[in-house]
PDB file of C-alpha atoms in Angstrom:
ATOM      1  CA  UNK A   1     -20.404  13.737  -6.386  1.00  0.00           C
ATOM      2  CA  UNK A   2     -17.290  11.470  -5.507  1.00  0.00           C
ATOM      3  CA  UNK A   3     -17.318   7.736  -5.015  1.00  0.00           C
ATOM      4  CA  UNK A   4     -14.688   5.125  -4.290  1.00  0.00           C
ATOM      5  CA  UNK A   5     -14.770   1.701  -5.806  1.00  0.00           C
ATOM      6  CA  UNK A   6     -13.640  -1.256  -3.918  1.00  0.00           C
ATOM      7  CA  UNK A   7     -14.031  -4.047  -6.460  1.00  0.00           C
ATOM      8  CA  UNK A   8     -12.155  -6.983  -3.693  1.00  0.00           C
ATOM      9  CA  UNK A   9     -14.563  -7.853  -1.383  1.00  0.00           C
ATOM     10  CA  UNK A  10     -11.996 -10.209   0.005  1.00  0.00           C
ATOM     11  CA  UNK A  11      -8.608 -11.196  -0.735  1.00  0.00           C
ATOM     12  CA  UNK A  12      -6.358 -13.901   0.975  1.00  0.00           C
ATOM     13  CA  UNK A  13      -3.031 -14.040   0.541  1.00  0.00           C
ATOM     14  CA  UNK A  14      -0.378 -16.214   2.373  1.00  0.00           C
ATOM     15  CA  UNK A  15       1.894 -14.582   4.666  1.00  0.00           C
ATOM     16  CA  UNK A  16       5.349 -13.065   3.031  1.00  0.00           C
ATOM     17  CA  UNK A  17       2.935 -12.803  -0.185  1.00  0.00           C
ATOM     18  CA  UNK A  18       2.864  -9.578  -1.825  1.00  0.00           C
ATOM     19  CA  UNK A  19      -0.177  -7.595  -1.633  1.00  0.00           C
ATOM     20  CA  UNK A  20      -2.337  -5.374  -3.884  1.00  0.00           C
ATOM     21  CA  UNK A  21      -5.679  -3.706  -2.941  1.00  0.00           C
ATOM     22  CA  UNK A  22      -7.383  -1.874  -5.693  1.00  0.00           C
ATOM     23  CA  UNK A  23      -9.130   1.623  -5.323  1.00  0.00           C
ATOM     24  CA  UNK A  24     -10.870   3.330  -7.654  1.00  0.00           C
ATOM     25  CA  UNK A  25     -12.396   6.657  -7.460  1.00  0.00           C
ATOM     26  CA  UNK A  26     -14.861   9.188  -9.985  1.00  0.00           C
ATOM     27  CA  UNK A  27     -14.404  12.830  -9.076  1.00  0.00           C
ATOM     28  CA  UNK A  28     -14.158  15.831 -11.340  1.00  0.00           C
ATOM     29  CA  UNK A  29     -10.364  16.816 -10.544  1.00  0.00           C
ATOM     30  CA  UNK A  30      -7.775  15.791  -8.300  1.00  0.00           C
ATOM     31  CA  UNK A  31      -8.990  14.254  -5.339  1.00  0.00           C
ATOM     32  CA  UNK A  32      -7.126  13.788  -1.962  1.00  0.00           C
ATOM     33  CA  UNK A  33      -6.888   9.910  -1.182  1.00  0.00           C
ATOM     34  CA  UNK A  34      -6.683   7.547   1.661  1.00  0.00           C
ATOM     35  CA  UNK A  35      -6.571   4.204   3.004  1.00  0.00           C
ATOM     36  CA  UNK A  36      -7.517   3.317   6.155  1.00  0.00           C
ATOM     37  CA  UNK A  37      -7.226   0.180   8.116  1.00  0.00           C
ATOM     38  CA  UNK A  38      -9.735  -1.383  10.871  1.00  0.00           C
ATOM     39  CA  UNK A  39      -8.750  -4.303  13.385  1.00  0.00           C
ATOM     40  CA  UNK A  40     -11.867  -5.934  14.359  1.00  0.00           C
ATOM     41  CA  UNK A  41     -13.874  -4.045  17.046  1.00  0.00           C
ATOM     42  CA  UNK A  42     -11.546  -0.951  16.561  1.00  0.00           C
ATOM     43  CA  UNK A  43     -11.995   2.471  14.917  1.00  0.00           C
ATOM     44  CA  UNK A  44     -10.039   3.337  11.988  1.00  0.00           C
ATOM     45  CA  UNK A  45      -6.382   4.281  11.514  1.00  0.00           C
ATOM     46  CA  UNK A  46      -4.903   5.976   8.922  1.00  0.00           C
ATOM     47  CA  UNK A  47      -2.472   4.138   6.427  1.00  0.00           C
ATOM     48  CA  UNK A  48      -1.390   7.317   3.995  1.00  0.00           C
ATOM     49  CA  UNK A  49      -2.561  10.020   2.268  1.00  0.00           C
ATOM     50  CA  UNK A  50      -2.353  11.682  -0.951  1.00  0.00           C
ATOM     51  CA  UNK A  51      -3.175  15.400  -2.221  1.00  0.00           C
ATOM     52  CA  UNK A  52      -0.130  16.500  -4.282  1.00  0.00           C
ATOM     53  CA  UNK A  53       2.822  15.624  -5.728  1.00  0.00           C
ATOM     54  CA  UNK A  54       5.057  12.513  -5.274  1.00  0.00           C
ATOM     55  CA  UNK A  55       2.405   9.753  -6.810  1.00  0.00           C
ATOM     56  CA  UNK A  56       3.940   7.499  -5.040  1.00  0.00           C
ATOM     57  CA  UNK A  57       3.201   7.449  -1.256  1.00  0.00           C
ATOM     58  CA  UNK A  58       4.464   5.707   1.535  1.00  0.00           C
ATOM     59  CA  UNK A  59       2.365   5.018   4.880  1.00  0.00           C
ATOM     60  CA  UNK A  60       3.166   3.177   8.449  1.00  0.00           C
ATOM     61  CA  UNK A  61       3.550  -0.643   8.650  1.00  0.00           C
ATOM     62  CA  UNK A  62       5.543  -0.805   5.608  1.00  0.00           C
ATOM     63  CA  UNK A  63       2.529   0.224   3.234  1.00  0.00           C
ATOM     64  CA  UNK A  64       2.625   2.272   0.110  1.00  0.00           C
ATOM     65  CA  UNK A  65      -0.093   3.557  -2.495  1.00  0.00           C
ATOM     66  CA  UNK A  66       0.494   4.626  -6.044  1.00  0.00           C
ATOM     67  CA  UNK A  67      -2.479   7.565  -7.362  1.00  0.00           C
ATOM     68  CA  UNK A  68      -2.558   6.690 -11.307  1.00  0.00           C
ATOM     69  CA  UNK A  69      -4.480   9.636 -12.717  1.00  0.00           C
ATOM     70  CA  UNK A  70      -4.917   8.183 -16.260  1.00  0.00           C
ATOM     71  CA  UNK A  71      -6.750   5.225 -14.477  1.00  0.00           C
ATOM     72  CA  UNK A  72      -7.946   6.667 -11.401  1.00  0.00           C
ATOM     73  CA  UNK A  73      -6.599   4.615  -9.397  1.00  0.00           C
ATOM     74  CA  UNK A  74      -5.047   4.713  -6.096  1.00  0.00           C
ATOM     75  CA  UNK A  75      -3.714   0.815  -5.353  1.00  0.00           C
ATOM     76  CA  UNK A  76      -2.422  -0.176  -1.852  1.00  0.00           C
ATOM     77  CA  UNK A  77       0.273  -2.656  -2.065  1.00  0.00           C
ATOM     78  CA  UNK A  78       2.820  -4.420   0.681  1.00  0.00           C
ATOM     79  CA  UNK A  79       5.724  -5.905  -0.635  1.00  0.00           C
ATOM     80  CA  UNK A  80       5.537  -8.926   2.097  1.00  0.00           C
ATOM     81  CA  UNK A  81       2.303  -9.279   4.446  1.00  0.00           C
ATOM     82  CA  UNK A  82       2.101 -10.023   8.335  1.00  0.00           C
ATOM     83  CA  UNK A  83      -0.386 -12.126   9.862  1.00  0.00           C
ATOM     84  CA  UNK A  84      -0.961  -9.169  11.934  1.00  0.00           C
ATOM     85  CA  UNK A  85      -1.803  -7.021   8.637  1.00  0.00           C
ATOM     86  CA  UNK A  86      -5.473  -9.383   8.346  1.00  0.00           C
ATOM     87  CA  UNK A  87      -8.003  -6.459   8.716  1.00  0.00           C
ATOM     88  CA  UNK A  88      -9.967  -4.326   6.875  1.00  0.00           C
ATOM     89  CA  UNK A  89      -9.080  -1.570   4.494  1.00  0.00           C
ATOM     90  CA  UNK A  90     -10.763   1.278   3.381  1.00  0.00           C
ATOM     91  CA  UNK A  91      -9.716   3.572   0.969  1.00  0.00           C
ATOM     92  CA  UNK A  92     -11.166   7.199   0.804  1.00  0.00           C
ATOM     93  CA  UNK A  93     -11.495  10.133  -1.450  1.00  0.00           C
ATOM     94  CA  UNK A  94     -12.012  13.995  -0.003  1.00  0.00           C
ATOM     95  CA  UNK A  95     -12.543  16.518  -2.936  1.00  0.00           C
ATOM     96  CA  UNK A  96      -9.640  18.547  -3.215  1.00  0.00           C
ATOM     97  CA  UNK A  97      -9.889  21.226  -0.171  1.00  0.00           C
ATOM     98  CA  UNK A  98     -12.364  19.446   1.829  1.00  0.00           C
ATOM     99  CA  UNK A  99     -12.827  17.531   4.789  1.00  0.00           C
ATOM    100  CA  UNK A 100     -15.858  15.391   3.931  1.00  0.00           C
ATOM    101  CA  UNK A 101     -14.614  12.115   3.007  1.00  0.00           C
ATOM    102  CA  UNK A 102     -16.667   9.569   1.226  1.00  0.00           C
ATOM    103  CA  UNK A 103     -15.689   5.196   1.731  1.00  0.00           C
ATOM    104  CA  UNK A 104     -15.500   2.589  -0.466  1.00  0.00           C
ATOM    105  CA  UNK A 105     -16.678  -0.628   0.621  1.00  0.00           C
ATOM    106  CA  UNK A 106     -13.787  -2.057   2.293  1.00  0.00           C
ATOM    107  CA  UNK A 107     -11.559  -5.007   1.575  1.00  0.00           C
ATOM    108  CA  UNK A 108     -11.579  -7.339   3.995  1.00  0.00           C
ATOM    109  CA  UNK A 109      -7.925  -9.116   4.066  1.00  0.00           C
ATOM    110  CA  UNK A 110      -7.462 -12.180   5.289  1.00  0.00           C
ATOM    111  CA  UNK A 111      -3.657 -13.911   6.002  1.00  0.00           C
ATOM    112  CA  UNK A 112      -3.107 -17.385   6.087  1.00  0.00           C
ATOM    113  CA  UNK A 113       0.238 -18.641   8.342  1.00  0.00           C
TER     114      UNK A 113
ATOM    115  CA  UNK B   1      -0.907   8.856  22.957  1.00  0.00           C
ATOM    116  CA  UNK B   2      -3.790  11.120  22.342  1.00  0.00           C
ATOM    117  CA  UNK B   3      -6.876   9.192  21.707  1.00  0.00           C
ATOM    118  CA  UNK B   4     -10.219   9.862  20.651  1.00  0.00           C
ATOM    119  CA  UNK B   5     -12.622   8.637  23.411  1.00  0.00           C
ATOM    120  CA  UNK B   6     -16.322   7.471  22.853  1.00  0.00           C
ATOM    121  CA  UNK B   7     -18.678   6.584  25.593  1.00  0.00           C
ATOM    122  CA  UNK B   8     -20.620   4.054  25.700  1.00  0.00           C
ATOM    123  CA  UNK B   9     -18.161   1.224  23.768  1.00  0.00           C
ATOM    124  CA  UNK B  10     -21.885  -0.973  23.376  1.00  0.00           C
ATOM    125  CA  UNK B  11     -25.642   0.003  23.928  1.00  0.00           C
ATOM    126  CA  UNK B  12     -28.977  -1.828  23.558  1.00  0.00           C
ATOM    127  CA  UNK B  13     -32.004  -0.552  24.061  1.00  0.00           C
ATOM    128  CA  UNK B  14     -35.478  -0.744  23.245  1.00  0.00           C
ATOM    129  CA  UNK B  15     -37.279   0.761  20.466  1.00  0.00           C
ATOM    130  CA  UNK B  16     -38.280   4.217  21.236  1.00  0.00           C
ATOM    131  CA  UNK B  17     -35.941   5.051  24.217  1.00  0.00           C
ATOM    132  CA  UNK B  18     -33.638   8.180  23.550  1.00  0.00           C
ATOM    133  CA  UNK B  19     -29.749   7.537  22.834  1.00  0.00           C
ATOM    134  CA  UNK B  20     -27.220   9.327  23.675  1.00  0.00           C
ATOM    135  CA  UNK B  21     -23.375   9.021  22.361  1.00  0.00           C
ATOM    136  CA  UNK B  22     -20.432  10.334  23.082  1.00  0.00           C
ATOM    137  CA  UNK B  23     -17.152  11.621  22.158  1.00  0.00           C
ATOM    138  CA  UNK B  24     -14.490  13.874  23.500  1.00  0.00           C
ATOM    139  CA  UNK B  25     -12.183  14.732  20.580  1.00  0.00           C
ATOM    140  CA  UNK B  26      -8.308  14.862  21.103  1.00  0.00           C
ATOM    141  CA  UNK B  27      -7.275  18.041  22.640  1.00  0.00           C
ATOM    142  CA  UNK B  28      -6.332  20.785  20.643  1.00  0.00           C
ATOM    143  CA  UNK B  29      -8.709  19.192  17.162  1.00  0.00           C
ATOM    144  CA  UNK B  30     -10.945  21.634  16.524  1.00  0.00           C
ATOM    145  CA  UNK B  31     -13.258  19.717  13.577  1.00  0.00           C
ATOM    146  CA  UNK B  32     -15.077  16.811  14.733  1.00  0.00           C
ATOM    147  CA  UNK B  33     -16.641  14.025  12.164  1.00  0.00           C
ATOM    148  CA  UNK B  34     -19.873  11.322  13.707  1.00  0.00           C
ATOM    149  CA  UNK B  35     -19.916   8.725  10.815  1.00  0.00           C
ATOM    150  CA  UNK B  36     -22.201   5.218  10.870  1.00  0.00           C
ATOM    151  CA  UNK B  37     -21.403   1.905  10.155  1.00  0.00           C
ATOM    152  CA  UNK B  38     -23.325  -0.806   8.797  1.00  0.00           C
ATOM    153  CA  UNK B  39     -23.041  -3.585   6.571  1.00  0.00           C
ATOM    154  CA  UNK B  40     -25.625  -2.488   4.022  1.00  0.00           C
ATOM    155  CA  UNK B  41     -24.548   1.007   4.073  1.00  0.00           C
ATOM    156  CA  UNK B  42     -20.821   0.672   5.251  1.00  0.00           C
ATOM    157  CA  UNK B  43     -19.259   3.889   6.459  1.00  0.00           C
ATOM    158  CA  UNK B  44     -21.373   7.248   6.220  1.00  0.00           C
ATOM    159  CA  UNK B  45     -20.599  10.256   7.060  1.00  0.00           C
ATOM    160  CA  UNK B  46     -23.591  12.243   9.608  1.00  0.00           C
ATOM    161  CA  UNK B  47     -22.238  15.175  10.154  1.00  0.00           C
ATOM    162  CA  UNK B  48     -19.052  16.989  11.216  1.00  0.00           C
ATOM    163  CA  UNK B  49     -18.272  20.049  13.073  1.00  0.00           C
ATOM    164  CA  UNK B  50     -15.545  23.339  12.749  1.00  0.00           C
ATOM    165  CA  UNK B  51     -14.850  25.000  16.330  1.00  0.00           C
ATOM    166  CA  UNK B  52     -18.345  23.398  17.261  1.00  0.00           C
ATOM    167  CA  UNK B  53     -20.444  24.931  14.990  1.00  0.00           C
ATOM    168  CA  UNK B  54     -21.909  22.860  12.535  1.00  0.00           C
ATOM    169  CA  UNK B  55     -20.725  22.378   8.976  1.00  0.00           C
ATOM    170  CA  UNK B  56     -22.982  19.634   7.399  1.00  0.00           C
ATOM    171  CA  UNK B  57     -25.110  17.514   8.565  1.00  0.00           C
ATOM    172  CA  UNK B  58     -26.648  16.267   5.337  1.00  0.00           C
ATOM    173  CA  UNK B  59     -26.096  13.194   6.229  1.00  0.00           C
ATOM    174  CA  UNK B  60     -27.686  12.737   9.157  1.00  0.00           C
ATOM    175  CA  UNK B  61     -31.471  12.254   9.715  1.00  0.00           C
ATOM    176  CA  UNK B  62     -33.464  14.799  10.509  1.00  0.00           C
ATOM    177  CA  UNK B  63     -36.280  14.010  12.172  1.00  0.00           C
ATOM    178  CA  UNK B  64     -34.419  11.483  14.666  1.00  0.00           C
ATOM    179  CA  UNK B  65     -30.846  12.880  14.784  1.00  0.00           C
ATOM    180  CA  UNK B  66     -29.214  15.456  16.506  1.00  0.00           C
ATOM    181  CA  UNK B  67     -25.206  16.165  17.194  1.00  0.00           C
ATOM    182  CA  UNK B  68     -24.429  19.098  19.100  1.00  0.00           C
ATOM    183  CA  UNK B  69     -20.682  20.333  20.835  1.00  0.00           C
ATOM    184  CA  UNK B  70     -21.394  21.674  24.239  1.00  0.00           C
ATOM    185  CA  UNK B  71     -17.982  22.307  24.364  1.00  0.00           C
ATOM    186  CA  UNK B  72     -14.193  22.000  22.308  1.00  0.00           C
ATOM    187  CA  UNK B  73     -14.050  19.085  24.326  1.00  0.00           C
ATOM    188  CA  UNK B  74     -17.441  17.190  24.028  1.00  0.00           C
ATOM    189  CA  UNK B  75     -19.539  16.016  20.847  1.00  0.00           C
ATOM    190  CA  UNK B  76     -23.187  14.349  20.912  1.00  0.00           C
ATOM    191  CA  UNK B  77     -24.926  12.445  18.712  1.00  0.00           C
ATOM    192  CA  UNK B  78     -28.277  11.570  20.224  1.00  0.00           C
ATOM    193  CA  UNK B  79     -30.965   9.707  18.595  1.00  0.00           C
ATOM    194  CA  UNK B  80     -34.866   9.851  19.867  1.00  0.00           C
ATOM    195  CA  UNK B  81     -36.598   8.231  19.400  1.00  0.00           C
ATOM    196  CA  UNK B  82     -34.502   5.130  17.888  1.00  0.00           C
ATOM    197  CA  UNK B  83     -35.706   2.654  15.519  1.00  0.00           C
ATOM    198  CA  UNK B  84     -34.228  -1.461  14.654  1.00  0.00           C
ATOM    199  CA  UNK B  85     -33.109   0.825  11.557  1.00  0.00           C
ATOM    200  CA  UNK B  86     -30.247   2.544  13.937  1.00  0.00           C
ATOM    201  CA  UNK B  87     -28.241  -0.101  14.790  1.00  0.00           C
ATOM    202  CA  UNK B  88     -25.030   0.214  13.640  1.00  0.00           C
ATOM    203  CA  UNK B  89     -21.314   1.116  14.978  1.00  0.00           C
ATOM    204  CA  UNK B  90     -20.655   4.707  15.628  1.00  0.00           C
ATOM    205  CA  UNK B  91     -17.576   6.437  15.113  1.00  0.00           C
ATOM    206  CA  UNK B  92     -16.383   9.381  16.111  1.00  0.00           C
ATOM    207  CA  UNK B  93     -13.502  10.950  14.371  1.00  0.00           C
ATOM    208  CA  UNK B  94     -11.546  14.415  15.310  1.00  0.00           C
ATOM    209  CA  UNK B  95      -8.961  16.326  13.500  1.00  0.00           C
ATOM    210  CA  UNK B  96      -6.255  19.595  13.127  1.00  0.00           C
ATOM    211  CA  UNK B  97      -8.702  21.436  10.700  1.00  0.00           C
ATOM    212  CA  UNK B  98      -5.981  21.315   7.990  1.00  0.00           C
ATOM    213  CA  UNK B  99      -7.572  21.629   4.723  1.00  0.00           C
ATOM    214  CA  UNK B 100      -8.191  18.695   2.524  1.00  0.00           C
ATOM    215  CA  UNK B 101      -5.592  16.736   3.825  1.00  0.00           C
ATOM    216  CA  UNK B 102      -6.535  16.959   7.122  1.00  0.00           C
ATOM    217  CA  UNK B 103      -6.176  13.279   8.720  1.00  0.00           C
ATOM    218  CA  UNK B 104      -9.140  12.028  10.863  1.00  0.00           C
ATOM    219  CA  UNK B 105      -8.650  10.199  14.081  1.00  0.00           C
ATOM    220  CA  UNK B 106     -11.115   8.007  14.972  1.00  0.00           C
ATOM    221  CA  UNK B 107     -12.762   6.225  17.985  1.00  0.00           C
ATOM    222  CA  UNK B 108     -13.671   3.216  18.673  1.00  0.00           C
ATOM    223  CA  UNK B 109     -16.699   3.045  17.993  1.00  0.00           C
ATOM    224  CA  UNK B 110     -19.991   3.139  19.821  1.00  0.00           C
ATOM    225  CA  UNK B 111     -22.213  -0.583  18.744  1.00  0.00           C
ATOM    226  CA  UNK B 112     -25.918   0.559  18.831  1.00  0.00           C
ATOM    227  CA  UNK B 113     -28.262  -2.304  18.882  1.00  0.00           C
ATOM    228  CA  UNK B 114     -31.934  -1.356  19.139  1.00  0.00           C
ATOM    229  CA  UNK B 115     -34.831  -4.031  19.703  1.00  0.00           C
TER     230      UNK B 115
END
């Protein structure tokens, strides 16, 4: 079965910082990946998505994620953080072709002004 | 701006009473995901639907649980009778039905807190 590793718990980072939040998953071949984001009290929102091609993936509010096969690995990094961008992210893996997708733990990011 | 809608945003109840959630999916999805949040646990999948006909609930417990679609616009995800053990935040997500990289749009969230 798939899992996602989350090893930040929490980060802080100062605002106009760059930003890194590792992801880690264990599945058999190539997964499709996500990260999510969650305001508090608010559903989730998608970030970007990858299932082929380009390893390199850019998402809304200036996000991108890199998938690094050798290390499974699918990082989310921000070249400059918001205060606005303190939330919590989730990434997710889907085995390739499916629809059931399986969280990691979260990162719960936290911007200082 | 389609929206996925869940009804009731908070609940508490008493141990033992029958719950009832739910979710109208935005219009035109036609697979339809009830996940559970907690801090132990963080986010689980229950069970998710395909043109209302259910896929998988593996996830879900059996003896307690039950989602069901009257309709393409209506999910439920009812729980009787509930336990302390429920409490959690309950999300509805809906989606195209595009394979694997289908993206999920999710509700708010329902907060379950049983006494």
């Amino acid at each position: 079965a798939q899992s996602v590793t989350q090893p930040d718990i929490h980060i802080t980072v100062s605002e106009g910082a760059s930003l890194e939040l590792r992801c880690n998953y264990s599945y058999g071949a190539t997964p499709y990946l996500f990260w999510y984001v969650q305001s508090p009290g608010q559903g989730l929102q998608l970030l970007l998505k990858y299932f082929s091609g380009d390893t390199l993936v850019q998402g809304i509010k200036g996000f991108e994620a890199e998938f690094k096969r050798s290390q499974s690995s699918f990082n989310l990094r921000k070249p400059s953080v918001h205060w606005s961008d303190a939330a919590e992210y989730f990434c997710a893996v889907a085995p390739g072709g499916g629809n059931k997708l399986t969280f990691g733990t979260g990162t719960q990011l936290k911007v200082e002004l | 701006d389609a929206r996925v809608t869940q009804t009731p945003r908070h609940k508490v109840t008493e141990m033992g009473q029958e719950v009832t959630m739910r979710c109208q999916p935005i219009l035109g999805h036609n697979t339809v995901f009830w996940y559970r949040q907690t801090m132990m646990q963080g986010l689980e999948l229950l069970a998710y639907f395909r043109n209302r006909a259910p896929l998988d609930d593996s996830g879900m417990p059996k003896d307690r649980f039950s989602a069901e679609m009257p309709d393409a616009t209506l999910a439920t995800l009812k729980i009787q009778p509930s336990e302390p053990r429920d409490s959690a935040v309950y999300f509805c997500a809906s989606g195209s039905g595009q394979q694997g990289a289908d993206t999920q749009y999710f509700g708010p969230g329902t907060r379950l807190t049983v006494l």
